[in-house]
Amino acid sequence: MIVDQASSLRKMNQTKLIKVVAVTGGKGGVGKTNITLNTAISLAKQGRRVMVLDADLGLANVDVLLGLRVDKNLSHVLKGECTLDEILVTGPHGVKIAPATSGTQSMAELSPTEHAGLIRAFSELRTDIDTLIVDTAAGISDMVMSFSRAAQDVVVVVCDEPTSLTDAYALIKILNREHGVFKFKVVANMVRSSKEGKELFSKLSKVTGRFLDVALELVGVIPFDENVRKSVRKQAAIVDAYPSSPAAEAITEFSKKLMSWPVPSAPGGHLEFFVEQLVSRNE
Ligand SMILES: Nc1ncnc2c1ncn2[C@@H]1O[C@H](COP(=O)(O)OP(=O)(O)OP(=O)(O)O)[C@@H](O)[C@H]1O
Ligand SMILES: [Mg+2]
C-alpha cells in the first residue's frame, strides 16, 4: 500500500517539475513578504498554480496581510497532527498558503532536524502546484539557511537602508561558505529610480566579488510606491488593488522573469524541496 502510494506520487511528479524560489534578505522590513505575496498572486493571474510557504515561523504574517482565516498551521504538521495539504488556505486567484504560527517561541527555535522534517513534508504534498515561493524570516538563523538552501533559486531583497547591504552580504557569505550556494538573484526594493536599484546591486556585487566566489544577478528593481502600504491597509495585494501602479508593474515583470528560470533536472545532493521529482526523473 505504502509502496503503491509512493510510486503513484512519483509518477505524478514525473509529469511536472515544481519551481521553488526562496525570498530572503538578511535585514528585516526590506519587503520580502510583500514581494513573495505579490509575485505569487501575479503568477497565479498568469495561470500558474502557486503556493506560498510562510517560513517566518516566529511571527507569521502572510495570512494577516491578506485577511485570511487560519485554523491550523505548520506546527500541527510538525507535530504529526495533520498533513501539509490540510493546513493550506486559499488566497486571491487560488494561491495556496501554508501558514506559519504567530509568535510561538518554540516554532522560531526549531532544530535543523525539524526544518528538514518540514522540507520533507512537501514531498507528500498532494495539492497540484507548479511553483512554490518561500517567504523567509529576517536574519541569518539556521531556519533561513535551511529553507534557502532547499530552494532552487535564492532571491535576496535589498533596499537603500544603512544595514541592508551589509546584512545581505552576511547572508550570502554564510549561504555560500557553509551551505555551498553560489548563485544569487537580487531584487532592489523601495528604490527611487532604476538607477538607484542598479547602484545598490553594483555595491553589493563589488563586495561579494572581492571576498566571495559567488554569481549575483539583478532580477528586479521595484520602486518605492505608497500604493504598497495602501494595499496592505486594505489587506489586498498591490497587483490586485493597484495593478497599474509602478510597484505592481515591476513585480509583474519580475514574476515573468521568474517563470523563465529553469528548474534543475538533477538533484543537487543536499536536502531540497520536492527532491524526489528530480530523483525519479533520473532513475
Ligand atoms: N516597494 C515598496 N514601496 C513602499 N513600501 C514598501 C515597498 N515594499 C515594502 N514596503 C513596506 O515596507 C514594510 C516592510 O515590508 P515587508 O513586511 O514585506 O518586509 P519583510 O522584509 O517581509 O519584513 P520582515 O523581515 O519583518 O518579515 C511594509 O510596511 C511594506 O508595506
Ligand atoms: Mg516578512
mmCIF file of C-alpha atoms and ligand atoms in Angstrom:
data_model
loop_
_atom_site.group_PDB
_atom_site.id
_atom_site.type_symbol
_atom_site.label_atom_id
_atom_site.label_comp_id
_atom_site.label_asym_id
_atom_site.label_seq_id
_atom_site.Cartn_x
_atom_site.Cartn_y
_atom_site.Cartn_z
ATOM 1 C CA MET A 1 0.000 0.000 0.000
ATOM 2 C CA ILE A 2 2.712 2.425 1.063
ATOM 3 C CA VAL A 3 4.784 1.362 -1.925
ATOM 4 C CA ASP A 4 1.755 1.995 -4.162
ATOM 5 C CA GLN A 5 1.319 5.462 -2.770
ATOM 6 C CA ALA A 6 4.986 6.266 -3.167
ATOM 7 C CA SER A 7 5.046 5.101 -6.754
ATOM 8 C CA SER A 8 1.874 6.995 -7.675
ATOM 9 C CA LEU A 9 3.297 10.126 -6.061
ATOM 10 C CA ARG A 10 6.447 9.597 -8.049
ATOM 11 C CA LYS A 11 4.522 9.135 -11.269
ATOM 12 C CA MET A 12 2.619 12.307 -10.576
ATOM 13 C CA ASN A 13 5.848 14.169 -10.041
ATOM 14 C CA GLN A 14 7.434 12.822 -13.185
ATOM 15 C CA THR A 15 4.983 14.759 -15.268
ATOM 16 C CA LYS A 16 5.669 18.152 -13.752
ATOM 17 C CA LEU A 17 8.553 19.929 -12.176
ATOM 18 C CA ILE A 18 7.857 22.327 -9.362
ATOM 19 C CA LYS A 19 9.853 25.515 -9.280
ATOM 20 C CA VAL A 20 10.968 26.544 -5.782
ATOM 21 C CA VAL A 21 12.167 30.049 -5.013
ATOM 22 C CA ALA A 22 13.162 31.385 -1.577
ATOM 23 C CA VAL A 23 12.809 35.085 -0.846
ATOM 24 C CA THR A 24 15.251 36.289 1.755
ATOM 25 C CA GLY A 25 17.395 39.332 2.523
ATOM 26 C CA GLY A 26 19.086 39.282 5.910
ATOM 27 C CA LYS A 27 17.574 42.545 7.073
ATOM 28 C CA GLY A 28 14.044 42.878 8.411
ATOM 29 C CA GLY A 29 11.494 45.090 6.719
ATOM 30 C CA VAL A 30 13.073 45.152 3.248
ATOM 31 C CA GLY A 31 9.862 43.898 1.600
ATOM 32 C CA LYS A 32 10.318 40.106 1.471
ATOM 33 C CA THR A 33 6.733 39.270 2.403
ATOM 34 C CA ASN A 34 5.187 41.814 0.063
ATOM 35 C CA ILE A 35 7.346 40.662 -2.817
ATOM 36 C CA THR A 36 6.555 36.999 -2.081
ATOM 37 C CA LEU A 37 2.805 37.513 -1.941
ATOM 38 C CA ASN A 38 2.527 39.821 -4.888
ATOM 39 C CA THR A 39 4.770 37.653 -7.030
ATOM 40 C CA ALA A 40 2.675 34.623 -6.104
ATOM 41 C CA ILE A 41 -0.561 36.390 -6.939
ATOM 42 C CA SER A 42 0.834 37.819 -10.141
ATOM 43 C CA LEU A 43 1.951 34.321 -11.214
ATOM 44 C CA ALA A 44 -1.484 32.926 -10.367
ATOM 45 C CA LYS A 45 -3.070 35.624 -12.508
ATOM 46 C CA GLN A 46 -0.872 34.371 -15.338
ATOM 47 C CA GLY A 47 -2.233 30.873 -14.907
ATOM 48 C CA ARG A 48 0.367 29.296 -12.624
ATOM 49 C CA ARG A 49 -0.595 27.073 -9.690
ATOM 50 C CA VAL A 50 1.262 28.740 -6.893
ATOM 51 C CA MET A 51 1.872 28.047 -3.239
ATOM 52 C CA VAL A 52 3.450 30.302 -0.640
ATOM 53 C CA LEU A 53 5.272 28.821 2.319
ATOM 54 C CA ASP A 54 5.249 31.294 5.146
ATOM 55 C CA ALA A 55 8.531 30.272 6.697
ATOM 56 C CA ASP A 56 8.641 33.213 9.064
ATOM 57 C CA LEU A 57 7.798 30.819 11.850
ATOM 58 C CA GLY A 58 8.361 33.266 14.654
ATOM 59 C CA LEU A 59 5.996 35.968 13.550
ATOM 60 C CA ALA A 60 3.643 34.888 10.823
ATOM 61 C CA ASN A 61 2.009 37.490 8.687
ATOM 62 C CA VAL A 62 1.223 36.220 5.199
ATOM 63 C CA ASP A 63 -2.345 35.348 6.223
ATOM 64 C CA VAL A 64 -2.734 38.597 8.152
ATOM 65 C CA LEU A 65 -1.634 40.607 5.128
ATOM 66 C CA LEU A 66 -4.439 39.051 3.121
ATOM 67 C CA GLY A 67 -7.016 38.933 5.917
ATOM 68 C CA LEU A 68 -7.341 35.150 5.710
ATOM 69 C CA ARG A 69 -8.695 32.923 8.451
ATOM 70 C CA VAL A 70 -6.293 30.245 9.552
ATOM 71 C CA ASP A 71 -7.154 27.226 11.691
ATOM 72 C CA LYS A 72 -4.111 25.035 11.509
ATOM 73 C CA ASN A 73 -0.536 25.820 10.685
ATOM 74 C CA LEU A 74 2.901 24.306 10.177
ATOM 75 C CA SER A 75 3.285 23.473 13.867
ATOM 76 C CA HIS A 76 0.411 20.973 13.507
ATOM 77 C CA VAL A 77 2.168 19.364 10.560
ATOM 78 C CA LEU A 78 5.373 19.131 12.552
ATOM 79 C CA LYS A 79 3.583 17.522 15.469
ATOM 80 C CA GLY A 80 2.107 14.981 13.076
ATOM 81 C CA GLU A 81 -1.441 16.141 13.815
ATOM 82 C CA CYS A 82 -2.311 16.787 10.164
ATOM 83 C CA THR A 83 -0.867 16.796 6.684
ATOM 84 C CA LEU A 84 0.519 19.786 4.861
ATOM 85 C CA ASP A 85 -2.475 19.717 2.493
ATOM 86 C CA GLU A 86 -4.829 20.079 5.454
ATOM 87 C CA ILE A 87 -3.394 23.383 6.658
ATOM 88 C CA LEU A 88 -3.461 25.151 3.280
ATOM 89 C CA VAL A 89 -5.615 28.236 2.966
ATOM 90 C CA THR A 90 -6.639 29.679 -0.368
ATOM 91 C CA GLY A 91 -5.845 33.286 -1.130
ATOM 92 C CA PRO A 92 -6.588 35.520 -4.132
ATOM 93 C CA HIS A 93 -6.613 33.808 -7.546
ATOM 94 C CA GLY A 94 -6.328 30.406 -5.879
ATOM 95 C CA VAL A 95 -2.882 30.936 -4.388
ATOM 96 C CA LYS A 96 -2.348 28.306 -1.692
ATOM 97 C CA ILE A 97 -0.732 29.452 1.517
ATOM 98 C CA ALA A 98 0.941 27.247 4.091
ATOM 99 C CA PRO A 99 0.658 29.419 7.187
ATOM 100 C CA ALA A 100 3.225 29.544 9.949
ATOM 101 C CA THR A 101 2.264 30.146 13.557
ATOM 102 C CA SER A 102 2.023 33.545 15.095
ATOM 103 C CA GLY A 103 4.642 34.449 17.620
ATOM 104 C CA THR A 104 5.168 30.993 19.058
ATOM 105 C CA GLN A 105 8.625 30.925 20.513
ATOM 106 C CA SER A 106 9.068 27.185 20.147
ATOM 107 C CA MET A 107 8.431 27.370 16.398
ATOM 108 C CA ALA A 108 11.034 30.080 15.954
ATOM 109 C CA GLU A 109 13.525 27.842 17.672
ATOM 110 C CA LEU A 110 13.107 24.694 15.641
ATOM 111 C CA SER A 111 16.108 22.446 15.302
ATOM 112 C CA PRO A 112 17.719 21.762 11.919
ATOM 113 C CA THR A 113 16.161 18.277 12.082
ATOM 114 C CA GLU A 114 12.734 19.862 12.371
ATOM 115 C CA HIS A 115 13.436 22.173 9.432
ATOM 116 C CA ALA A 116 14.370 19.086 7.460
ATOM 117 C CA GLY A 117 11.103 17.457 8.561
ATOM 118 C CA LEU A 118 9.136 20.396 7.201
ATOM 119 C CA ILE A 119 11.018 20.391 3.916
ATOM 120 C CA ARG A 120 10.400 16.645 3.560
ATOM 121 C CA ALA A 121 6.698 17.134 4.299
ATOM 122 C CA PHE A 122 6.470 18.801 0.885
ATOM 123 C CA SER A 123 7.296 15.503 -0.774
ATOM 124 C CA GLU A 124 3.930 14.214 0.472
ATOM 125 C CA LEU A 125 2.020 17.190 -0.909
ATOM 126 C CA ARG A 126 -0.976 16.189 -2.999
ATOM 127 C CA THR A 127 -2.173 19.666 -3.909
ATOM 128 C CA ASP A 128 -1.318 20.305 -7.524
ATOM 129 C CA ILE A 129 1.137 23.199 -7.762
ATOM 130 C CA ASP A 130 3.855 24.235 -10.196
ATOM 131 C CA THR A 131 5.534 26.984 -8.194
ATOM 132 C CA LEU A 132 6.470 27.279 -4.525
ATOM 133 C CA ILE A 133 7.632 30.597 -3.124
ATOM 134 C CA VAL A 134 9.149 30.545 0.328
ATOM 135 C CA ASP A 135 8.960 33.708 2.396
ATOM 136 C CA THR A 136 11.750 33.590 4.968
ATOM 137 C CA ALA A 137 12.220 35.456 8.210
ATOM 138 C CA ALA A 138 14.670 38.298 8.674
ATOM 139 C CA GLY A 139 18.149 37.427 9.900
ATOM 140 C CA ILE A 140 20.580 34.637 9.268
ATOM 141 C CA SER A 141 19.158 31.913 11.504
ATOM 142 C CA ASP A 142 19.541 28.206 10.777
ATOM 143 C CA MET A 143 15.957 28.220 9.593
ATOM 144 C CA VAL A 144 16.567 30.893 6.961
ATOM 145 C CA MET A 145 19.617 28.949 5.817
ATOM 146 C CA SER A 146 17.804 25.586 5.672
ATOM 147 C CA PHE A 147 14.878 26.913 3.654
ATOM 148 C CA SER A 148 17.041 28.975 1.299
ATOM 149 C CA ARG A 149 19.404 26.076 0.732
ATOM 150 C CA ALA A 150 16.500 23.768 -0.046
ATOM 151 C CA ALA A 151 15.148 26.077 -2.771
ATOM 152 C CA GLN A 152 16.315 26.114 -6.390
ATOM 153 C CA ASP A 153 16.758 29.870 -6.535
ATOM 154 C CA VAL A 154 17.540 32.302 -3.739
ATOM 155 C CA VAL A 155 16.230 35.822 -4.183
ATOM 156 C CA VAL A 156 17.979 38.363 -1.946
ATOM 157 C CA VAL A 157 15.952 41.524 -1.388
ATOM 158 C CA VAL A 158 17.903 44.701 -0.669
ATOM 159 C CA CYS A 159 16.890 48.303 -0.172
ATOM 160 C CA ASP A 160 18.614 51.589 0.390
ATOM 161 C CA GLU A 161 18.846 51.416 4.156
ATOM 162 C CA PRO A 162 22.115 51.528 6.062
ATOM 163 C CA THR A 163 22.324 47.876 7.097
ATOM 164 C CA SER A 164 20.532 46.248 4.170
ATOM 165 C CA LEU A 165 23.652 45.685 2.070
ATOM 166 C CA THR A 166 25.798 44.517 4.994
ATOM 167 C CA ASP A 167 23.051 42.134 6.151
ATOM 168 C CA ALA A 168 22.564 40.834 2.610
ATOM 169 C CA TYR A 169 26.322 40.325 2.346
ATOM 170 C CA ALA A 170 26.403 38.399 5.655
ATOM 171 C CA LEU A 171 23.563 36.172 4.428
ATOM 172 C CA ILE A 172 25.212 35.491 1.064
ATOM 173 C CA LYS A 173 28.514 34.753 2.778
ATOM 174 C CA ILE A 174 27.032 32.140 5.121
ATOM 175 C CA LEU A 175 24.904 30.536 2.411
ATOM 176 C CA ASN A 176 27.982 30.339 0.243
ATOM 177 C CA ARG A 177 30.656 29.279 2.725
ATOM 178 C CA GLU A 178 28.607 26.999 4.924
ATOM 179 C CA HIS A 179 25.918 25.747 2.580
ATOM 180 C CA GLY A 180 27.550 25.733 -0.843
ATOM 181 C CA VAL A 181 25.136 28.154 -2.540
ATOM 182 C CA PHE A 182 26.918 30.148 -5.217
ATOM 183 C CA LYS A 183 24.134 31.651 -7.341
ATOM 184 C CA PHE A 184 22.002 34.504 -6.036
ATOM 185 C CA LYS A 185 19.266 36.595 -7.618
ATOM 186 C CA VAL A 186 18.957 40.131 -6.292
ATOM 187 C CA VAL A 187 15.885 42.366 -6.125
ATOM 188 C CA ALA A 188 16.321 46.032 -5.207
ATOM 189 C CA ASN A 189 13.173 47.210 -3.466
ATOM 190 C CA MET A 190 11.800 50.605 -2.441
ATOM 191 C CA VAL A 191 14.154 52.462 -4.753
ATOM 192 C CA ARG A 192 13.553 55.977 -6.071
ATOM 193 C CA SER A 193 14.807 55.199 -9.579
ATOM 194 C CA SER A 194 16.041 52.266 -11.591
ATOM 195 C CA LYS A 195 19.485 53.908 -11.476
ATOM 196 C CA GLU A 196 19.403 53.672 -7.672
ATOM 197 C CA GLY A 197 18.461 49.987 -7.966
ATOM 198 C CA LYS A 198 21.393 49.305 -10.264
ATOM 199 C CA GLU A 199 23.743 51.195 -7.927
ATOM 200 C CA LEU A 200 22.605 49.156 -4.928
ATOM 201 C CA PHE A 201 23.233 45.986 -6.910
ATOM 202 C CA SER A 202 26.637 47.130 -8.047
ATOM 203 C CA LYS A 203 27.682 47.988 -4.466
ATOM 204 C CA LEU A 204 26.649 44.525 -3.312
ATOM 205 C CA SER A 205 28.328 42.726 -6.193
ATOM 206 C CA LYS A 206 31.539 44.698 -5.630
ATOM 207 C CA VAL A 207 31.926 43.389 -2.080
ATOM 208 C CA THR A 208 30.842 39.860 -2.912
ATOM 209 C CA GLY A 209 33.188 39.918 -5.911
ATOM 210 C CA ARG A 210 36.096 40.918 -3.717
ATOM 211 C CA PHE A 211 35.581 38.406 -0.923
ATOM 212 C CA LEU A 212 33.431 35.542 -2.189
ATOM 213 C CA ASP A 213 33.185 33.222 -5.160
ATOM 214 C CA VAL A 214 29.522 33.811 -5.991
ATOM 215 C CA ALA A 215 27.439 34.838 -9.003
ATOM 216 C CA LEU A 216 24.933 37.630 -8.457
ATOM 217 C CA GLU A 217 22.240 38.650 -10.913
ATOM 218 C CA LEU A 218 19.951 41.670 -10.668
ATOM 219 C CA VAL A 219 16.489 40.308 -11.460
ATOM 220 C CA GLY A 220 14.176 43.051 -10.270
ATOM 221 C CA VAL A 221 14.022 46.732 -9.390
ATOM 222 C CA ILE A 222 10.870 47.708 -7.508
ATOM 223 C CA PRO A 223 10.186 51.383 -6.860
ATOM 224 C CA PHE A 224 9.081 52.827 -3.562
ATOM 225 C CA ASP A 225 5.337 53.126 -4.002
ATOM 226 C CA GLU A 226 2.783 54.417 -1.491
ATOM 227 C CA ASN A 227 0.255 52.016 -3.032
ATOM 228 C CA VAL A 228 2.077 49.118 -1.346
ATOM 229 C CA ARG A 229 1.149 50.457 2.080
ATOM 230 C CA LYS A 230 -2.322 51.387 0.894
ATOM 231 C CA SER A 231 -2.970 47.838 -0.274
ATOM 232 C CA VAL A 232 -1.564 46.420 2.986
ATOM 233 C CA ARG A 233 -4.142 48.530 4.826
ATOM 234 C CA LYS A 234 -6.836 47.104 2.539
ATOM 235 C CA GLN A 235 -5.481 43.576 3.200
ATOM 236 C CA ALA A 236 -5.141 43.164 -0.541
ATOM 237 C CA ALA A 237 -2.230 42.563 -2.883
ATOM 238 C CA ILE A 238 -0.988 45.575 -4.810
ATOM 239 C CA VAL A 239 -1.097 43.574 -8.063
ATOM 240 C CA ASP A 240 -4.844 43.253 -7.470
ATOM 241 C CA ALA A 241 -5.701 46.558 -5.797
ATOM 242 C CA TYR A 242 -3.488 48.823 -7.937
ATOM 243 C CA PRO A 243 -2.348 46.702 -10.894
ATOM 244 C CA SER A 244 -1.034 49.604 -12.923
ATOM 245 C CA SER A 245 0.914 51.222 -10.068
ATOM 246 C CA PRO A 246 4.696 51.334 -10.519
ATOM 247 C CA ALA A 247 5.441 48.676 -7.847
ATOM 248 C CA ALA A 248 2.761 46.303 -9.197
ATOM 249 C CA GLU A 249 4.128 46.622 -12.720
ATOM 250 C CA ALA A 250 7.687 45.968 -11.508
ATOM 251 C CA ILE A 251 6.577 42.894 -9.562
ATOM 252 C CA THR A 252 4.647 41.564 -12.543
ATOM 253 C CA GLU A 253 7.751 41.978 -14.677
ATOM 254 C CA PHE A 254 9.804 40.185 -12.017
ATOM 255 C CA SER A 255 7.275 37.338 -11.880
ATOM 256 C CA LYS A 256 7.547 36.866 -15.650
ATOM 257 C CA LYS A 257 11.305 36.667 -15.331
ATOM 258 C CA LEU A 258 10.977 34.133 -12.512
ATOM 259 C CA MET A 259 8.886 31.872 -14.752
ATOM 260 C CA SER A 260 11.751 31.659 -17.197
ATOM 261 C CA TRP A 261 14.266 30.352 -14.654
ATOM 262 C CA PRO A 262 14.899 26.703 -15.399
ATOM 263 C CA VAL A 263 14.053 24.016 -12.858
ATOM 264 C CA PRO A 264 17.141 21.846 -12.327
ATOM 265 C CA SER A 265 16.789 18.380 -13.779
ATOM 266 C CA ALA A 266 19.052 16.560 -11.333
ATOM 267 C CA PRO A 267 19.238 16.623 -7.539
ATOM 268 C CA GLY A 268 21.953 18.787 -6.010
ATOM 269 C CA GLY A 269 22.984 16.226 -3.410
ATOM 270 C CA HIS A 270 21.541 18.129 -0.459
ATOM 271 C CA LEU A 271 18.124 18.416 1.142
ATOM 272 C CA GLU A 272 15.797 20.062 -1.372
ATOM 273 C CA PHE A 273 12.088 20.735 -1.639
ATOM 274 C CA PHE A 274 10.479 18.078 -3.875
ATOM 275 C CA VAL A 275 13.827 16.376 -4.388
ATOM 276 C CA GLU A 276 12.068 13.139 -5.372
ATOM 277 C CA GLN A 277 10.779 14.759 -8.571
ATOM 278 C CA LEU A 278 14.399 15.028 -9.665
ATOM 279 C CA VAL A 279 15.438 11.620 -8.381
ATOM 280 C CA SER A 280 12.549 9.878 -10.156
ATOM 281 C CA ARG A 281 13.344 11.609 -13.434
ATOM 282 C CA ASN A 282 16.872 10.308 -13.254
ATOM 283 C CA GLU A 283 16.054 6.720 -12.333
HETATM 284 N N1 LIG B 1 8.073 48.893 -2.887
HETATM 285 C C1 LIG B 1 7.595 49.355 -1.712
HETATM 286 N N2 LIG B 1 7.145 50.635 -1.618
HETATM 287 C C2 LIG B 1 6.657 51.108 -0.449
HETATM 288 N N3 LIG B 1 6.582 50.391 0.689
HETATM 289 C C3 LIG B 1 7.007 49.115 0.664
HETATM 290 C C4 LIG B 1 7.531 48.519 -0.532
HETATM 291 N N4 LIG B 1 7.862 47.236 -0.249
HETATM 292 C C5 LIG B 1 7.559 47.031 1.043
HETATM 293 N N5 LIG B 1 7.059 48.151 1.606
HETATM 294 C C6 LIG B 1 6.628 48.341 3.010
HETATM 295 O O1 LIG B 1 7.724 48.022 3.838
HETATM 296 C C7 LIG B 1 7.292 47.366 5.017
HETATM 297 C C8 LIG B 1 8.022 46.049 5.154
HETATM 298 O O2 LIG B 1 7.585 45.156 4.149
HETATM 299 P P1 LIG B 1 7.534 43.581 4.388
HETATM 300 O O3 LIG B 1 6.727 43.245 5.580
HETATM 301 O O4 LIG B 1 7.167 42.958 3.093
HETATM 302 O O5 LIG B 1 9.067 43.325 4.709
HETATM 303 P P2 LIG B 1 9.766 41.998 5.225
HETATM 304 O O6 LIG B 1 11.128 42.005 4.645
HETATM 305 O O7 LIG B 1 8.906 40.827 4.961
HETATM 306 O O8 LIG B 1 9.823 42.242 6.793
HETATM 307 P P3 LIG B 1 10.162 41.171 7.957
HETATM 308 O O9 LIG B 1 11.635 40.994 7.919
HETATM 309 O O10 LIG B 1 9.693 41.855 9.196
HETATM 310 O O11 LIG B 1 9.423 39.922 7.632
HETATM 311 C C9 LIG B 1 5.781 47.231 4.913
HETATM 312 O O12 LIG B 1 5.186 48.270 5.623
HETATM 313 C C10 LIG B 1 5.524 47.364 3.430
HETATM 314 O O13 LIG B 1 4.245 47.886 3.179
HETATM 315 MG MG MG B 2 8.173 39.312 6.223
#
